[in-house]
XYZ file of C-alpha atoms in Angstrom:
368
model
C -46.046 170.161 72.673
C -45.763 166.815 74.533
C -42.180 165.576 75.222
C -41.655 161.561 75.598
C -39.306 159.734 77.607
C -36.535 158.309 75.197
C -34.147 157.974 77.722
C -33.771 153.779 78.864
C -34.908 152.384 81.659
C -31.343 152.054 84.577
C -30.092 149.152 83.835
C -30.141 146.815 87.095
C -27.451 146.345 89.355
C -25.487 143.438 90.160
C -25.576 143.494 93.917
C -24.132 140.159 94.549
C -21.271 140.724 92.196
C -20.337 143.908 93.725
C -20.938 142.896 96.855
C -18.272 139.925 96.204
C -15.610 142.543 95.009
C -16.406 145.109 98.006
C -15.421 142.213 100.215
C -12.195 140.782 98.949
C -11.482 144.705 98.399
C -11.994 145.254 101.710
C -10.142 141.589 102.859
C -6.957 142.988 101.191
C -7.025 146.050 102.973
C -7.495 144.537 105.968
C -5.142 142.050 105.755
C -2.800 145.037 104.580
C -3.603 146.817 107.543
C -3.152 143.926 109.684
C -0.062 142.618 108.278
C 1.483 146.112 108.729
C 0.273 146.059 112.114
C 1.773 142.898 113.234
C 4.853 143.925 111.510
C 5.185 147.264 113.467
C 4.123 145.919 116.627
C 6.945 143.108 116.322
C 9.656 145.543 115.610
C 8.524 147.462 119.246
C 8.988 144.362 120.929
C 12.502 144.813 122.297
C 15.226 142.103 121.245
C 15.689 141.199 124.986
C 12.500 140.137 125.218
C 12.668 138.433 121.903
C 15.068 136.115 122.899
C 14.175 135.267 126.252
C 10.750 134.132 124.630
C 12.251 132.287 122.473
C 14.694 130.668 124.665
C 11.747 129.093 126.650
C 10.704 127.235 123.609
C 11.203 123.523 122.652
C 13.465 122.375 120.304
C 10.767 121.518 117.623
C 9.176 124.625 117.896
C 12.572 126.424 117.104
C 13.365 124.571 114.044
C 10.027 125.672 112.848
C 10.503 128.798 113.557
C 13.729 129.459 111.901
C 11.796 129.740 108.793
C 9.307 133.214 110.056
C 12.383 135.268 108.624
C 15.871 135.742 108.522
C 17.006 136.952 111.450
C 15.455 134.762 113.692
C 17.118 131.745 111.801
C 20.369 133.810 112.054
C 19.873 133.627 115.942
C 18.415 130.202 116.675
C 21.392 128.899 114.719
C 24.077 131.101 116.179
C 26.126 129.278 118.933
C 25.276 131.711 121.539
C 21.784 130.868 121.795
C 22.284 127.474 121.500
C 24.359 127.513 124.445
C 21.836 129.848 126.632
C 18.891 127.372 125.268
C 20.764 124.140 126.350
C 21.637 125.864 129.893
C 17.818 126.707 129.899
C 16.470 123.514 129.437
C 19.086 121.822 132.166
C 18.270 124.277 134.847
C 14.062 122.945 133.564
C 15.507 119.352 134.178
C 16.119 120.092 137.670
C 12.548 121.298 138.296
C 10.781 118.316 136.456
C 13.029 115.776 135.353
C 12.831 114.299 131.952
C 14.518 110.832 130.284
C 14.791 109.064 127.043
C 13.434 105.805 127.128
C 13.739 103.246 124.520
C 12.374 99.775 124.508
C 14.322 96.719 122.474
C 12.671 94.240 120.738
C 13.519 90.883 119.752
C 11.455 89.546 117.366
C 12.625 85.700 117.788
C 16.066 84.559 119.368
C 17.864 87.549 120.522
C 20.350 88.828 118.940
C 19.991 86.747 115.885
C 16.851 88.340 114.563
C 17.148 91.850 117.338
C 15.087 93.941 115.928
C 16.856 97.406 114.494
C 13.623 99.433 114.567
C 14.509 101.817 117.382
C 12.145 104.306 119.143
C 13.277 106.780 121.219
C 10.702 107.964 123.892
C 10.876 111.205 126.249
C 8.825 110.876 129.594
C 8.464 113.487 131.737
C 8.232 113.279 136.053
C 8.151 116.330 138.225
C 9.726 115.249 141.389
C 6.536 113.801 143.110
C 5.977 110.567 144.448
C 3.621 109.255 141.646
C 3.797 109.562 138.255
C 2.568 112.865 136.828
C 2.510 111.883 133.195
C 1.793 108.263 132.223
C 2.750 108.968 128.510
C 6.084 108.956 126.852
C 6.289 110.827 123.221
C 8.202 109.604 120.749
C 10.992 111.916 119.884
C 13.083 109.954 117.021
C 12.507 106.623 115.353
C 15.360 104.943 113.346
C 15.240 101.621 111.285
C 18.557 100.811 111.011
C 17.489 97.692 108.902
C 20.374 95.185 110.320
C 23.689 96.971 110.580
C 23.735 95.134 114.328
C 22.674 92.414 116.186
C 23.165 94.182 119.923
C 23.241 97.078 121.308
C 24.947 98.692 124.738
C 23.836 101.226 127.691
C 23.550 104.416 125.656
C 25.312 107.665 126.454
C 23.637 110.995 127.234
C 25.536 114.588 126.902
C 23.887 118.251 125.988
C 21.101 116.389 124.208
C 23.314 114.064 122.492
C 23.136 109.979 122.553
C 25.633 107.799 122.263
C 24.803 104.589 120.728
C 26.963 101.369 120.774
C 26.560 98.543 119.150
C 28.574 95.177 118.298
C 30.444 96.610 115.150
C 29.721 100.553 114.803
C 28.821 103.360 117.334
C 26.391 105.875 116.386
C 25.639 109.586 117.450
C 22.654 111.457 117.384
C 20.950 113.981 118.767
C 16.467 112.619 118.574
C 15.248 116.244 119.164
C 16.469 117.318 115.737
C 16.025 113.730 114.091
C 19.872 113.990 113.558
C 22.110 110.949 113.379
C 26.353 110.641 112.679
C 27.843 106.924 112.127
C 31.621 107.158 113.742
C 34.735 106.067 112.130
C 35.080 102.456 112.532
C 37.550 101.526 115.255
C 40.934 99.671 115.014
C 40.279 96.868 117.101
C 37.202 95.775 118.301
C 34.497 98.365 119.913
C 33.543 96.001 122.477
C 34.467 92.970 124.769
C 31.687 90.145 125.576
C 32.038 91.044 129.214
C 31.495 94.792 128.815
C 28.157 94.824 128.616
C 26.867 96.158 131.554
C 30.525 97.599 132.336
C 29.649 100.365 129.872
C 33.151 100.313 127.719
C 32.009 103.248 125.587
C 30.861 106.757 126.881
C 30.559 110.146 125.412
C 31.597 113.994 126.876
C 31.934 117.410 126.529
C 35.352 119.273 126.756
C 34.211 123.127 127.478
C 38.097 124.309 127.099
C 37.393 123.118 123.099
C 33.563 122.655 122.699
C 34.693 119.287 121.383
C 33.008 116.241 122.047
C 34.504 113.045 122.933
C 34.587 109.781 125.355
C 33.732 108.926 128.695
C 35.449 110.103 131.652
C 35.374 106.868 134.436
C 35.151 103.076 133.774
C 34.500 100.433 136.275
C 36.902 97.968 136.511
C 37.830 94.403 137.581
C 40.234 95.660 140.355
C 38.734 96.739 143.541
C 40.152 99.623 144.104
C 40.512 101.827 141.045
C 38.704 103.292 138.237
C 39.907 104.083 134.802
C 39.419 107.731 134.221
C 39.962 109.363 130.640
C 40.995 113.351 130.575
C 38.710 115.044 127.868
C 41.162 118.247 127.952
C 44.728 115.917 127.567
C 42.934 112.860 126.277
C 45.111 110.834 128.445
C 43.961 107.938 130.615
C 44.911 107.147 134.258
C 43.846 105.644 137.220
C 41.806 107.082 140.360
C 40.463 105.952 143.432
C 37.277 103.526 144.329
C 35.692 103.835 147.267
C 36.220 101.847 150.172
C 33.333 98.814 148.791
C 33.272 96.273 146.779
C 33.372 96.156 142.986
C 30.060 98.661 142.045
C 27.112 98.111 140.952
C 26.980 100.972 138.664
C 28.726 104.049 138.059
C 26.600 107.293 137.029
C 26.230 110.784 137.021
C 24.050 112.550 139.456
C 23.384 116.122 139.541
C 27.110 117.082 138.508
C 28.784 114.314 140.810
C 30.496 111.157 139.912
C 28.210 108.760 141.707
C 28.762 104.662 142.416
C 26.481 102.682 143.700
C 26.906 99.405 145.305
C 24.512 96.182 146.385
C 25.062 94.222 149.579
C 22.693 91.180 148.401
C 22.976 89.696 151.742
C 21.834 92.399 153.882
C 19.083 93.665 150.936
C 21.127 96.892 151.386
C 21.957 99.916 148.436
C 25.144 102.206 149.337
C 25.354 105.414 146.969
C 28.860 106.863 147.484
C 29.467 110.483 145.912
C 32.139 112.457 145.246
C 32.657 115.783 143.444
C 36.623 115.697 142.421
C 37.143 112.921 140.244
C 40.849 113.777 139.893
C 41.506 113.233 143.745
C 37.622 111.881 144.804
C 37.070 112.140 148.478
C 34.300 109.433 148.387
C 31.027 110.385 150.460
C 28.477 107.446 151.495
C 25.484 109.913 150.801
C 22.701 107.413 150.865
C 22.350 103.830 152.775
C 18.768 102.125 150.819
C 16.739 99.050 152.387
C 16.438 98.065 148.734
C 16.652 95.539 146.027
C 19.436 96.042 143.354
C 18.704 99.141 141.750
C 20.178 101.843 139.533
C 20.438 105.369 140.047
C 18.530 107.621 137.827
C 18.311 110.991 138.943
C 17.959 113.544 142.030
C 15.392 116.260 142.617
C 14.550 117.796 145.238
C 12.208 115.580 146.880
C 14.278 112.271 146.152
C 16.555 109.906 144.640
C 15.312 108.190 141.668
C 15.767 104.811 140.970
C 15.464 101.857 138.296
C 14.691 98.531 139.192
C 15.177 95.687 137.278
C 11.810 94.994 136.659
C 11.227 97.994 135.086
C 9.745 99.727 137.994
C 10.622 103.665 138.779
C 11.023 103.950 142.867
C 11.803 107.521 144.602
C 13.653 107.539 148.030
C 11.617 109.779 149.635
C 14.233 112.424 151.522
C 11.311 113.474 153.331
C 9.795 110.425 154.951
C 13.079 108.006 154.017
C 10.924 105.915 152.377
C 10.153 104.262 148.639
C 7.673 105.346 146.660
C 6.644 103.472 143.398
C 6.538 106.488 140.834
C 5.928 104.152 137.471
C 5.884 100.953 135.423
C 8.026 101.680 132.389
C 5.987 98.703 130.783
C 2.833 100.529 131.962
C 3.442 103.507 130.451
C 1.659 104.819 127.620
C 3.789 105.117 124.240
C 2.601 108.072 122.319
C 3.800 108.002 118.780
C 3.310 110.760 116.026
C -0.080 112.871 116.482
C -2.724 110.421 115.024
C -0.613 107.408 114.918
C -1.612 104.523 117.374
C -0.233 104.037 120.830
C 2.454 101.226 121.477
C 2.511 98.500 124.474
C 5.079 96.779 125.331
C 4.988 93.896 127.223
C 7.608 91.826 129.131
C 7.843 88.224 127.550
C 6.496 88.836 124.317
C 8.660 90.950 122.152
C 10.120 92.723 124.530
C 14.058 92.364 125.618
C 14.884 94.939 127.630
C 14.022 98.997 128.581
C 16.914 101.185 128.378
C 16.455 104.583 130.200
C 18.648 107.866 130.599
C 18.314 111.192 131.812
C 17.842 113.597 128.669
C 18.010 116.639 127.566
C 16.483 118.356 124.260
C 18.852 120.604 122.752
C 19.867 122.407 119.282
C 23.131 120.789 119.463
C 23.677 120.067 115.643
C 25.365 117.105 115.015
C 27.104 118.802 111.738
C 28.618 121.331 114.223
C 29.568 119.329 116.686
C 33.333 117.994 116.634
């Protein structure tokens, strides 16, 4: 008897659909295995090595990495890590100088229409003769919307910047983009003649880990300086160098520095001392140069800022002045994807402030 096939023809398989499902399963398995592999490797990295890597990173990256895991958030937020990162940043600053540049604009007739939209740029220099970096990168910007009419000289300590104005004092951490308005003073904040005298300053007391007022002020008297003790919070007078009143008082590489310019001879004399209580002033440098502000010391030389915003360096090797950069010619870079800003003297530029600067994780919510 003949047998007839009654089975149905085999169903055609949907190879495209099955391939897609297979790829998804394979991707899930690969992703899970990769995640387990990364986690296992991360757990095998010694904690000391992880800390050594993190402490070398910039503030912007560390703030982002706080969200990686709870352990990293606790570590990066700890006071010990903040102190270690600050110490590392200060050490890097000696090898590659960094500065905070703030161009101030006047919209019409200063100070009645003084621009309150202030930007803070960071610029690096390796200490060589010519500028190794023609870009200044935007770190922080703030529009104060008419809260003041004029500003005074900035002060810097541990990554925190003091911004004095004609009616209020502000402290900010540009790297963290934090701003704090200090309580109003009972008396007037500034005297009109104090513009170049730095009547308000900023410092750190290591014994209490508090941020307070400045250490020294220039006085009209020729034979003394005004000193403020951060620990005892008391004022006293200290000896002025054996020269006429100085042009600029600053801190250079941990020493108190006073620059005096003799316009008749075109000589800039720089006096320095390591002891601020009982100073023994030493005439460290005598330069044949026009009036300048001392900015920083590197192994290569002494960095100076002229009144025309030109940065020059007194070269220790050949005792000559080398042109480094012009603050007006730098390329001021905004945030990624934005345009480059140009600041030209004679248009809307009033002046350019420049101070040594070190990024830090010090938070204004914790600083006292």
